[in-house]
Amino acid sequence: MFPLPQKESRAPATCLGSATTQDVVSSYQDGLGRESPGKPDQKLPGLYGVGDPVSKFSSDSSCLSSRGRVIKWFWDSAEEGYRTYHMDEYDEVKNPDGIINLGTSENKLCFDLLSRRLSQSDMLRVEPSLLQYPDWRGHPFLREEVAKFLSYYCKSPAPLKPENVVVLNGCASLFSALATVLCEAGEAFLIPTPYYGAITQHVYLYGNVRLAYVYLDSEVTGLDSCPFQLTVEKLELALQGATSEGAKVKGLILINPQNPLGNVYSPEELQGFLGFAERHKLHVIVDEVYMLSVFEESLGYHSVLGLERLPDPQRTHVMWATSKDFGMSGLRFGTLYTENQEVATAVASLCRYHGLSGLLQSQMAQLLRDRDWINQVYLPENHSRLKAAHTYVSEELQALGVPFLRGGAGFFLWVDLRKFLRQGTFEEELLLWRRLLESKVLLSFGKAFECKEPGWFRLIFSDKTHRLRLGMQRLRQVLESKSQETEDVPPPTTPRTPVSSADEVAFAWSSPHLASFIILQVPVKPEMYQVS
Amino acid sequence: MSSDRDQETSDRSQGPSPRQHDQPCGQESDAEAAGLSHSLSHRGVDISAFYNSYFQAYEAYQSSKFHLDLNNLGFFHLDVSENKLCSDLMAERLCQKDMDDVEDIQLQAPNPRGHPFLREAVAQFLTSYCSAPECLFSRNVVVLNGCSAVFSALSMVLCDPGDCFLVPTPFFSGFIFGTKMCTNVELIPIHLETEITDEDTLPFQLTVGKLEQALLEAKTQCKKVKGLLLPNPQNATGHVYSQESLKEFLEFAKRNDLHVVVDEVYMLSVFDDSVQFHSVLSLERLPDPQKTYVIWSISKDFGLGLGALYTPNEDVAFAVSPFSYLHSISGIVQYHLRCLLRDRDWIDRIYLPAVHSRLRTAHAYVITTLRELEVVHNFKIFFHSRSCGLYLWINLKNLLEPCTFEEELVLYRRFLDHKLILSRGQSYLLKEPGWFRLCFAENPDKLELAMLRFGQAIAEQKQYWIQKVVQYIPELEETDSSSSDDN
């Protein structure tokens, strides 16, 4: 009946574009080494850029519409690493030579705690009424629990209201829905880079909304106190620049805690950014999905919902999901909190396409309600395991002489592998990424986060020790051989001279903004800092 | 399209007032009325406005559902097109031991297109229940959280903005909401004959002739038709297409280079044993496999949101994958679904027989009640006795005077006044007034109460009809009121 495909007919189901998670490295740009990648549509270097998700698209013939071909290409570009990974996943017993995934931002440390909790009897009660069509905005019982939960954990000055809550099947859907209701097709959101690249797709697929980048530098200059620091001034310049390019900017996306940097914004910074948005009548979408994953207490995390006063509550929309904080990206549960009823209603109108089964709603309500388990069992254990894994990987990186941002929130380290590139280009970055993948360790390359500078990688540490160990070992092997190559063949136009570990200096700042230290190990570059 | 889109609600913020927005096709005036927003984009405003006008009474229903003990003045939603008859069996099955397991994979980042274990289960299930001549491949399966989502994703990859799909009526105009707002695809209705001439006439009959005509009309209006959306079983009558009919429709599509999306959502709801359902997947040979897509869902039957797409076109299956994040199914639910679909024993020996038996009973009960009402109130209700599906289309034109959509609306509101939510034909793009859709897949005690209210509403309507008829008799208008008791 159906013509047999060319491939073997019972090929494993995972082979065709099946990889990836929500938090995947998605490089819609042609950073795949076919042509020089460059930045999308950027006329002036440095400060800003306006994304064109399909600037490098080239058509091929198929049954699909033009739009369909673009979507497929988009997806195809993003999937290479994960496709490869899923065809050769590491398994201690079945596939010890398989690929170690240090690229997907997922907390694999607490499945035991979660499985146990979700298998308890209160989770398994199934009322027939739950099997019927749900209230698409989310059952009232769930929205009440969400409001109480967020009030408590965000430390809101006043109790949050259930009517301001909308629930859907994850933050991807929230981005899509918000993009659709806040923007016309072709309009843009401002977003500081580096940022979690999958957002590009989420706002583009249905919403046809672009991103206008606020490029941040690793180099600390002027009033900056840390690398990749976002300031109101940078936002102003980027907004001006994007607007001059013809982009119609409708809003600003902030991710707090930051992905991939692993840092948090102070309340003063948040007020500053919200004030900027208010002045320009921009919506602010704050993604707080890692809110409870701040394992370094000294970072002092503050939710936007915890601020005494919001400059523009009608344009402030906060999202949160269980996928990261409760280590269950597979469960698909996300919430939006906004005082703007028009926005809440418009998003809720789309909920039927992003709905949650009644059963899941009931389970989520149970989970969120269980303050005792969360505070006494889950969070302490989760933070402790995250911290231990973070420490382990940090030490390994230090031993390797690899600089990185310390972070302290989330599951990732933002790692500086620039010195391992023969040249500071995105092609070289991709080559290194491929080399790592061939050596069976998957990281995420910086271009996928629209990082301005080639050579930055995101490394996930929220995994079991044996996998981390193996991953780091493989990383070491590649970097050591790369170091060797770099020393043997000095690149023609490298901005830096090759360094040896003896020249590296640990340099610590005490930031006026941040309670903790940021430790950044960098090669010697005399004009950049002082030797302490 | 017959699926979870067939609901009517109103804006929550305005409270339960289904009477307020009663213009299923008045999207323009609603959008205008909504005016400008300081927060939303124009399309954001449109989305809210469309949603308000298309999904009217659902909100009222949700906020005041009938409950025997707690709220016996609440609403009966007799048209949400879901099967409530077997929620008890399903709930019981979901509490069984095999459902308890929460494995890591359920919590982990989802596989786009759905977990392989679920896609495999769906492929095997469809192979079996669709009587596919060869095994279906799991890699040709994509699972999303509902069939609206599946059609939405398909529209995105098969169509460019402004392209069209032909769809036979009746189909819920609220479905336009999704396609217009989210995917920018136009749905062109193929108007099927609804004129009832005698008992044997099958209303809403789709033929190749009608397809040809609809396509021609669309082309003369310079519309770019990309495909055909075909419900199987037939949406309104529950008529089950023969394999020959299906082939003819598919051949038509091939001749005209159209995609065919076959909606087999009600596949398991054939409750008349003498009727044989034929899935498109049972055909020995598809005229154009690369342009054939089958949508199946168990939301109707199992109460868990699943929309499955099966297509031999791997390109399309791949292109639909990115939408899986936006229309994802929870890992735990995927696991439950896998357990259910594999439990052939439970499905065949317990669940389906119970579903069919209860549907038969409910269907028979409603038919009997309608016949009784005909006798009591001395008027004819037209309907076609169904052998599958969850609802009945009835024509109450004999209670409309004159027979217009305005009067249809009056009757619709009367049902609402009696706390009954039915769907009316105009919302389904029917050309002839008087059609109402009634879902009978409700528990017996509730169905009985609902039909009681239905009867009360009909009685009132009959009185109202009489008064209207009297008004139109000129002689009576000229006489004194003392003669008004002539009738």
PDB file of N, CA and C in Angstrom, chain A residues 477-520:
ATOM      1  N   GLN A 477      40.460  15.547  26.261  1.00  0.00           N
ATOM      2  CA  GLN A 477      41.238  14.964  25.166  1.00  0.00           C
ATOM      3  C   GLN A 477      41.206  15.879  23.938  1.00  0.00           C
ATOM      4  N   VAL A 478      40.042  16.355  23.618  1.00  0.00           N
ATOM      5  CA  VAL A 478      39.919  17.205  22.432  1.00  0.00           C
ATOM      6  C   VAL A 478      40.652  18.529  22.644  1.00  0.00           C
ATOM      7  N   LEU A 479      40.476  19.121  23.792  1.00  0.00           N
ATOM      8  CA  LEU A 479      41.082  20.435  24.031  1.00  0.00           C
ATOM      9  C   LEU A 479      42.596  20.341  24.086  1.00  0.00           C
ATOM     10  N   GLU A 480      43.046  19.283  24.673  1.00  0.00           N
ATOM     11  CA  GLU A 480      44.504  19.129  24.733  1.00  0.00           C
ATOM     12  C   GLU A 480      45.083  18.947  23.349  1.00  0.00           C
ATOM     13  N   SER A 481      44.420  18.186  22.532  1.00  0.00           N
ATOM     14  CA  SER A 481      44.965  18.020  21.179  1.00  0.00           C
ATOM     15  C   SER A 481      44.803  19.307  20.378  1.00  0.00           C
ATOM     16  N   LYS A 482      43.747  20.066  20.658  1.00  0.00           N
ATOM     17  CA  LYS A 482      43.560  21.352  19.981  1.00  0.00           C
ATOM     18  C   LYS A 482      44.638  22.343  20.386  1.00  0.00           C
ATOM     19  N   SER A 483      44.951  22.315  21.687  1.00  0.00           N
ATOM     20  CA  SER A 483      46.016  23.196  22.188  1.00  0.00           C
ATOM     21  C   SER A 483      47.300  22.916  21.456  1.00  0.00           C
ATOM     22  N   GLN A 484      47.549  21.652  21.304  1.00  0.00           N
ATOM     23  CA  GLN A 484      48.751  21.233  20.616  1.00  0.00           C
ATOM     24  C   GLN A 484      48.760  21.786  19.202  1.00  0.00           C
ATOM     25  N   GLU A 485      47.656  21.640  18.519  1.00  0.00           N
ATOM     26  CA  GLU A 485      47.555  22.135  17.144  1.00  0.00           C
ATOM     27  C   GLU A 485      47.746  23.633  17.086  1.00  0.00           C
ATOM     28  N   THR A 486      47.105  24.314  18.030  1.00  0.00           N
ATOM     29  CA  THR A 486      47.189  25.782  18.038  1.00  0.00           C
ATOM     30  C   THR A 486      48.620  26.240  18.240  1.00  0.00           C
ATOM     31  N   GLU A 487      49.326  25.520  19.094  1.00  0.00           N
ATOM     32  CA  GLU A 487      50.720  25.899  19.334  1.00  0.00           C
ATOM     33  C   GLU A 487      51.573  25.582  18.127  1.00  0.00           C
ATOM     34  N   ASP A 488      51.301  24.447  17.512  1.00  0.00           N
ATOM     35  CA  ASP A 488      52.114  24.042  16.369  1.00  0.00           C
ATOM     36  C   ASP A 488      51.944  24.973  15.181  1.00  0.00           C
ATOM     37  N   VAL A 489      50.714  25.382  14.953  1.00  0.00           N
ATOM     38  CA  VAL A 489      50.441  26.213  13.768  1.00  0.00           C
ATOM     39  C   VAL A 489      49.781  27.497  14.203  1.00  0.00           C
ATOM     40  N   PRO A 490      50.557  28.523  14.470  1.00  0.00           N
ATOM     41  CA  PRO A 490      49.942  29.773  14.929  1.00  0.00           C
ATOM     42  C   PRO A 490      49.026  30.321  13.844  1.00  0.00           C
ATOM     43  N   PRO A 491      47.810  30.721  14.193  1.00  0.00           N
ATOM     44  CA  PRO A 491      46.872  31.223  13.194  1.00  0.00           C
ATOM     45  C   PRO A 491      47.343  32.564  12.647  1.00  0.00           C
ATOM     46  N   PRO A 492      47.090  32.863  11.392  1.00  0.00           N
ATOM     47  CA  PRO A 492      47.600  34.090  10.764  1.00  0.00           C
ATOM     48  C   PRO A 492      47.069  35.380  11.378  1.00  0.00           C
ATOM     49  N   THR A 493      45.834  35.390  11.770  1.00  0.00           N
ATOM     50  CA  THR A 493      45.265  36.665  12.203  1.00  0.00           C
ATOM     51  C   THR A 493      44.714  36.623  13.614  1.00  0.00           C
ATOM     52  N   THR A 494      45.318  35.750  14.411  1.00  0.00           N
ATOM     53  CA  THR A 494      44.772  35.649  15.762  1.00  0.00           C
ATOM     54  C   THR A 494      44.974  36.948  16.537  1.00  0.00           C
ATOM     55  N   PRO A 495      43.973  37.372  17.252  1.00  0.00           N
ATOM     56  CA  PRO A 495      44.125  38.599  18.040  1.00  0.00           C
ATOM     57  C   PRO A 495      44.994  38.410  19.281  1.00  0.00           C
ATOM     58  N   ARG A 496      45.254  37.165  19.622  1.00  0.00           N
ATOM     59  CA  ARG A 496      46.018  36.933  20.842  1.00  0.00           C
ATOM     60  C   ARG A 496      47.195  36.028  20.526  1.00  0.00           C
ATOM     61  N   THR A 497      48.216  36.161  21.326  1.00  0.00           N
ATOM     62  CA  THR A 497      49.301  35.190  21.200  1.00  0.00           C
ATOM     63  C   THR A 497      48.931  33.977  22.020  1.00  0.00           C
ATOM     64  N   PRO A 498      49.391  32.807  21.577  1.00  0.00           N
ATOM     65  CA  PRO A 498      49.046  31.591  22.330  1.00  0.00           C
ATOM     66  C   PRO A 498      49.581  31.692  23.742  1.00  0.00           C
ATOM     67  N   VAL A 499      48.868  31.162  24.637  1.00  0.00           N
ATOM     68  CA  VAL A 499      49.305  31.264  26.029  1.00  0.00           C
ATOM     69  C   VAL A 499      49.486  29.873  26.601  1.00  0.00           C
ATOM     70  N   SER A 500      50.270  29.831  27.605  1.00  0.00           N
ATOM     71  CA  SER A 500      50.394  28.576  28.325  1.00  0.00           C
ATOM     72  C   SER A 500      49.743  28.778  29.679  1.00  0.00           C
ATOM     73  N   SER A 501      49.521  27.693  30.357  1.00  0.00           N
ATOM     74  CA  SER A 501      48.773  27.802  31.608  1.00  0.00           C
ATOM     75  C   SER A 501      49.512  28.662  32.629  1.00  0.00           C
ATOM     76  N   ALA A 502      50.791  28.732  32.511  1.00  0.00           N
ATOM     77  CA  ALA A 502      51.543  29.521  33.483  1.00  0.00           C
ATOM     78  C   ALA A 502      51.178  30.999  33.409  1.00  0.00           C
ATOM     79  N   ASP A 503      50.691  31.414  32.257  1.00  0.00           N
ATOM     80  CA  ASP A 503      50.367  32.829  32.121  1.00  0.00           C
ATOM     81  C   ASP A 503      48.954  33.139  32.573  1.00  0.00           C
ATOM     82  N   GLU A 504      48.203  32.104  32.866  1.00  0.00           N
ATOM     83  CA  GLU A 504      46.806  32.371  33.213  1.00  0.00           C
ATOM     84  C   GLU A 504      46.707  32.856  34.641  1.00  0.00           C
ATOM     85  N   VAL A 505      45.809  33.714  34.844  1.00  0.00           N
ATOM     86  CA  VAL A 505      45.671  34.322  36.165  1.00  0.00           C
ATOM     87  C   VAL A 505      44.234  34.195  36.608  1.00  0.00           C
ATOM     88  N   ALA A 506      44.096  33.788  37.815  1.00  0.00           N
ATOM     89  CA  ALA A 506      42.747  33.787  38.370  1.00  0.00           C
ATOM     90  C   ALA A 506      42.463  35.176  38.880  1.00  0.00           C
ATOM     91  N   PHE A 507      41.382  35.730  38.430  1.00  0.00           N
ATOM     92  CA  PHE A 507      41.106  37.112  38.778  1.00  0.00           C
ATOM     93  C   PHE A 507      39.690  37.180  39.310  1.00  0.00           C
ATOM     94  N   ALA A 508      39.564  37.746  40.439  1.00  0.00           N
ATOM     95  CA  ALA A 508      38.234  37.773  41.020  1.00  0.00           C
ATOM     96  C   ALA A 508      37.786  39.192  41.238  1.00  0.00           C
ATOM     97  N   TRP A 509      36.569  39.479  40.954  1.00  0.00           N
ATOM     98  CA  TRP A 509      35.983  40.774  41.249  1.00  0.00           C
ATOM     99  C   TRP A 509      34.959  40.619  42.351  1.00  0.00           C
ATOM    100  N   SER A 510      34.816  41.619  43.094  1.00  0.00           N
ATOM    101  CA  SER A 510      33.647  41.695  43.938  1.00  0.00           C
ATOM    102  C   SER A 510      32.743  42.714  43.280  1.00  0.00           C
ATOM    103  N   SER A 511      31.709  42.232  42.762  1.00  0.00           N
ATOM    104  CA  SER A 511      30.844  43.114  41.996  1.00  0.00           C
ATOM    105  C   SER A 511      29.955  43.928  42.936  1.00  0.00           C
ATOM    106  N   PRO A 512      29.803  45.211  42.661  1.00  0.00           N
ATOM    107  CA  PRO A 512      28.891  45.991  43.500  1.00  0.00           C
ATOM    108  C   PRO A 512      27.458  45.510  43.358  1.00  0.00           C
ATOM    109  N   HIS A 513      27.181  44.851  42.261  1.00  0.00           N
ATOM    110  CA  HIS A 513      25.802  44.429  42.034  1.00  0.00           C
ATOM    111  C   HIS A 513      25.516  43.042  42.569  1.00  0.00           C
ATOM    112  N   LEU A 514      26.541  42.222  42.471  1.00  0.00           N
ATOM    113  CA  LEU A 514      26.313  40.829  42.806  1.00  0.00           C
ATOM    114  C   LEU A 514      26.949  40.486  44.129  1.00  0.00           C
ATOM    115  N   ALA A 515      26.281  39.661  44.856  1.00  0.00           N
ATOM    116  CA  ALA A 515      26.804  39.320  46.171  1.00  0.00           C
ATOM    117  C   ALA A 515      27.965  38.353  46.087  1.00  0.00           C
ATOM    118  N   SER A 516      28.070  37.660  44.966  1.00  0.00           N
ATOM    119  CA  SER A 516      29.100  36.632  44.896  1.00  0.00           C
ATOM    120  C   SER A 516      30.246  37.073  44.015  1.00  0.00           C
ATOM    121  N   PHE A 517      31.243  36.255  44.030  1.00  0.00           N
ATOM    122  CA  PHE A 517      32.390  36.523  43.176  1.00  0.00           C
ATOM    123  C   PHE A 517      32.192  35.845  41.841  1.00  0.00           C
ATOM    124  N   ILE A 518      32.724  36.446  40.850  1.00  0.00           N
ATOM    125  CA  ILE A 518      32.774  35.793  39.564  1.00  0.00           C
ATOM    126  C   ILE A 518      34.216  35.468  39.304  1.00  0.00           C
ATOM    127  N   ILE A 519      34.472  34.232  39.074  1.00  0.00           N
ATOM    128  CA  ILE A 519      35.854  33.847  38.834  1.00  0.00           C
ATOM    129  C   ILE A 519      36.031  33.598  37.357  1.00  0.00           C
ATOM    130  N   LEU A 520      36.892  34.352  36.781  1.00  0.00           N
ATOM    131  CA  LEU A 520      37.101  34.209  35.353  1.00  0.00           C
ATOM    132  C   LEU A 520      38.574  34.033  35.117  1.00  0.00           C
TER     133      LEU A 520
END
